[in-house]
Short mmCIF file of C-alpha atoms in Angstrom, two decimals:
data_model
loop_
_atom_site.label_atom_id
_atom_site.label_comp_id
_atom_site.label_asym_id
_atom_site.label_seq_id
_atom_site.Cartn_x
_atom_site.Cartn_y
_atom_site.Cartn_z
CA MET Y 1 -0.01 0.03 0.00
CA ILE Y 2 1.15 3.52 -0.77
CA ASP Y 3 1.14 5.94 2.13
CA ASN Y 4 -0.35 9.46 1.85
CA THR Y 5 3.01 11.25 1.51
CA THR Y 6 4.07 9.01 -1.41
CA LYS Y 7 0.69 9.36 -2.98
CA THR Y 8 0.91 13.16 -2.75
CA LEU Y 9 4.45 13.21 -4.16
CA LEU Y 10 3.35 10.99 -7.14
CA GLN Y 11 0.38 13.31 -7.80
CA ARG Y 12 2.62 16.40 -7.78
CA GLY Y 13 5.05 14.62 -10.02
CA MET Y 14 2.33 13.78 -12.51
CA ILE Y 15 1.03 17.36 -12.51
CA ALA Y 16 4.55 18.72 -13.09
CA PHE Y 17 5.12 16.24 -15.92
CA LEU Y 18 1.83 17.18 -17.59
CA GLY Y 19 2.74 20.85 -17.29
CA PHE Y 20 6.04 20.14 -18.94
CA LEU Y 21 4.37 18.29 -21.81
CA VAL Y 22 2.01 21.25 -22.41
CA ALA Y 23 4.90 23.77 -22.33
CA THR Y 24 6.94 21.65 -24.66
CA SER Y 25 4.13 21.24 -27.14
CA VAL Y 26 3.51 24.98 -27.21
CA LEU Y 27 7.17 25.84 -27.82
CA ALA Y 28 7.40 23.15 -30.48
CA GLN Y 29 4.46 24.56 -32.43
CA ASP Y 30 5.54 25.26 -35.91
CA GLY Y 31 2.43 27.19 -37.21
CA PRO Y 32 0.31 30.07 -36.02
CA GLN Y 33 -2.59 29.44 -33.75
CA PRO Y 34 -6.07 29.84 -35.31
CA ARG Y 35 -7.52 33.30 -35.18
CA LEU Y 36 -8.86 34.06 -31.75
CA PRO Y 37 -12.13 35.91 -30.90
CA THR Y 38 -11.84 39.59 -31.16
CA ILE Y 39 -12.78 42.68 -29.12
CA GLN Y 40 -13.12 46.19 -30.37
CA LEU Y 41 -10.97 48.90 -28.69
CA THR Y 42 -10.66 52.57 -29.50
CA ALA Y 43 -7.68 54.90 -29.34
CA GLY Y 44 -9.12 58.32 -29.89
CA MET Y 45 -10.55 58.17 -33.43
CA TYR Y 46 -8.79 54.86 -34.28
CA VAL Y 47 -10.66 51.60 -34.03
CA ILE Y 48 -8.65 48.50 -33.08
CA GLN Y 49 -9.84 44.95 -33.78
CA ALA Y 50 -7.83 42.92 -31.25
CA GLU Y 51 -7.77 39.16 -30.99
CA VAL Y 52 -8.06 38.12 -27.25
CA ALA Y 53 -5.42 35.81 -25.83
CA GLN Y 54 -6.79 34.77 -22.44
CA THR Y 55 -5.71 31.24 -21.78
CA PRO Y 56 -2.09 30.36 -20.86
CA ARG Y 57 -1.73 28.47 -24.10
CA GLU Y 58 -3.09 31.30 -26.22
CA GLN Y 59 -0.83 33.77 -24.39
CA THR Y 60 2.28 31.62 -24.77
CA ILE Y 61 1.70 31.13 -28.57
CA GLY Y 62 0.55 34.72 -29.07
CA MET Y 63 1.66 36.02 -32.53
CA MET Y 64 4.16 33.23 -33.12
CA HIS Y 65 4.56 32.27 -36.84
CA ARG Y 66 2.07 34.91 -38.05
CA GLN Y 67 3.25 36.47 -41.28
CA THR Y 68 0.77 39.37 -41.55
CA MET Y 69 -1.35 41.59 -39.31
CA GLY Y 70 -3.84 44.22 -40.54
CA ILE Y 71 -3.08 47.86 -39.93
CA ASN Y 72 -5.60 48.35 -37.14
CA GLU Y 73 -5.39 44.76 -35.87
CA GLY Y 74 -3.65 43.55 -32.75
CA MET Y 75 -3.58 40.94 -30.01
CA LEU Y 76 -4.85 41.79 -26.45
CA PHE Y 77 -3.51 39.65 -23.68
CA ILE Y 78 -5.85 39.52 -20.68
CA TYR Y 79 -4.67 38.28 -17.35
CA ASP Y 80 -6.48 37.52 -14.00
CA SER Y 81 -4.21 39.45 -11.78
CA LEU Y 82 -2.04 42.59 -11.66
CA GLN Y 83 1.60 41.77 -12.15
CA VAL Y 84 4.67 43.06 -13.95
CA ARG Y 85 4.38 41.33 -17.31
CA CYS Y 86 7.27 40.43 -19.65
CA PHE Y 87 7.13 39.38 -23.32
CA TRP Y 88 9.58 37.98 -25.76
CA MET Y 89 9.51 37.39 -29.56
CA ARG Y 90 10.49 33.72 -29.96
CA ASN Y 91 9.14 32.50 -33.35
CA THR Y 92 7.43 35.84 -33.93
CA LEU Y 93 8.10 37.01 -37.43
CA LEU Y 94 6.59 40.49 -37.28
CA PRO Y 95 8.10 43.54 -35.57
CA LEU Y 96 5.70 44.62 -32.89
CA THR Y 97 5.10 47.42 -30.42
CA ILE Y 98 3.52 46.32 -27.07
CA ALA Y 99 1.47 48.61 -24.91
CA PHE Y 100 1.18 47.64 -21.29
CA ILE Y 101 -2.22 48.79 -20.09
CA ALA Y 102 -3.70 49.68 -16.67
CA ASP Y 103 -7.17 48.58 -15.55
CA ASP Y 104 -8.59 51.97 -16.63
CA GLY Y 105 -7.24 51.60 -20.16
CA SER Y 106 -4.38 53.96 -19.78
CA ILE Y 107 -1.07 53.10 -21.44
CA VAL Y 108 1.52 52.46 -18.77
CA ASN Y 109 4.51 52.03 -21.15
CA LEU Y 110 5.31 50.99 -24.73
CA LYS Y 111 8.14 48.76 -25.99
CA ASP Y 112 9.21 48.05 -29.54
CA MET Y 113 10.09 44.42 -30.03
CA ALA Y 114 12.24 42.96 -32.82
CA PRO Y 115 11.25 39.63 -34.53
CA LYS Y 116 12.70 36.33 -33.48
CA THR Y 117 14.44 37.59 -30.31
CA GLU Y 118 14.26 36.38 -26.80
CA ILE Y 119 14.97 39.69 -25.09
CA SER Y 120 12.43 40.37 -22.22
CA HIS Y 121 10.24 43.42 -22.71
CA CYS Y 122 8.57 44.22 -19.37
CA SER Y 123 5.86 46.50 -18.11
CA ALA Y 124 6.93 49.50 -15.99
CA GLY Y 125 4.51 48.36 -13.20
CA PRO Y 126 1.83 45.79 -12.55
CA VAL Y 127 -0.75 45.43 -15.34
CA ARG Y 128 -3.58 43.16 -16.32
CA TYR Y 129 -3.54 43.92 -20.04
CA ALA Y 130 -0.98 44.09 -22.88
CA LEU Y 131 -1.70 44.99 -26.53
CA GLU Y 132 0.55 44.03 -29.36
CA MET Y 133 0.29 46.08 -32.57
CA ASN Y 134 2.50 46.43 -35.69
CA GLN Y 135 5.69 48.20 -34.74
CA GLY Y 136 5.25 52.00 -34.83
CA TRP Y 137 1.42 51.90 -34.67
CA PHE Y 138 1.21 53.94 -31.47
CA ASP Y 139 4.06 56.32 -32.42
CA LYS Y 140 2.52 57.20 -35.81
CA ARG Y 141 -0.72 58.15 -34.08
CA GLY Y 142 0.95 60.15 -31.32
CA LEU Y 143 -0.19 57.71 -28.62
CA LYS Y 144 2.08 57.74 -25.56
CA PRO Y 145 2.12 56.54 -21.93
CA GLY Y 146 -0.89 58.08 -20.12
CA PHE Y 147 -3.23 57.95 -23.12
CA LYS Y 148 -6.48 56.03 -22.40
CA LEU Y 149 -7.71 53.31 -24.62
CA ARG Y 150 -11.44 52.69 -24.52
CA GLY Y 151 -13.11 49.29 -24.49
CA LYS Y 152 -15.85 47.52 -22.49
CA LEU Y 153 -13.28 45.57 -20.41
CA PHE Y 154 -11.57 48.71 -18.99
CA LYS Y 155 -12.75 50.04 -15.70
CA PRO Y 156 -13.96 53.66 -15.91
CA THR Y 157 -12.53 56.23 -13.52
CA ASP Y 158 -14.28 59.26 -12.11
CA ALA Y 159 -12.56 61.49 -14.63
CA GLN Y 160 -14.12 59.68 -17.65
#
């Protein structure tokens, strides 16, 4: 018979192994993930159609292996908790700019990211959202940290 301690260790080992298999299969993926559901955001007069990456798998794959992205299209990463978030560009073919976004929709900071690199690009503080767009999209429209994006998921503040 197996005692409770051994049983617990075996269960934890199985969970860790399954996690490893999932992570390995994601990193080994050689094609883009199917298009994800979209949400509409606005940045002043500009309308953004953003695919929503909400599960850990969707977030890990992100824009990997995509060869094109429309002018006003992007990918919005939604997390359950506020944390400093870091992104890399492994297997990502397009140059991107990432906006790290506060709960009220305001841009915390922007980072340009070069394709096929593993440099970490991190938020300047804890955020729940990150939006990847074609590189230069925010700059060409004069959108800087502090600018508020609009969308039904962002929490309004008294000033809105």
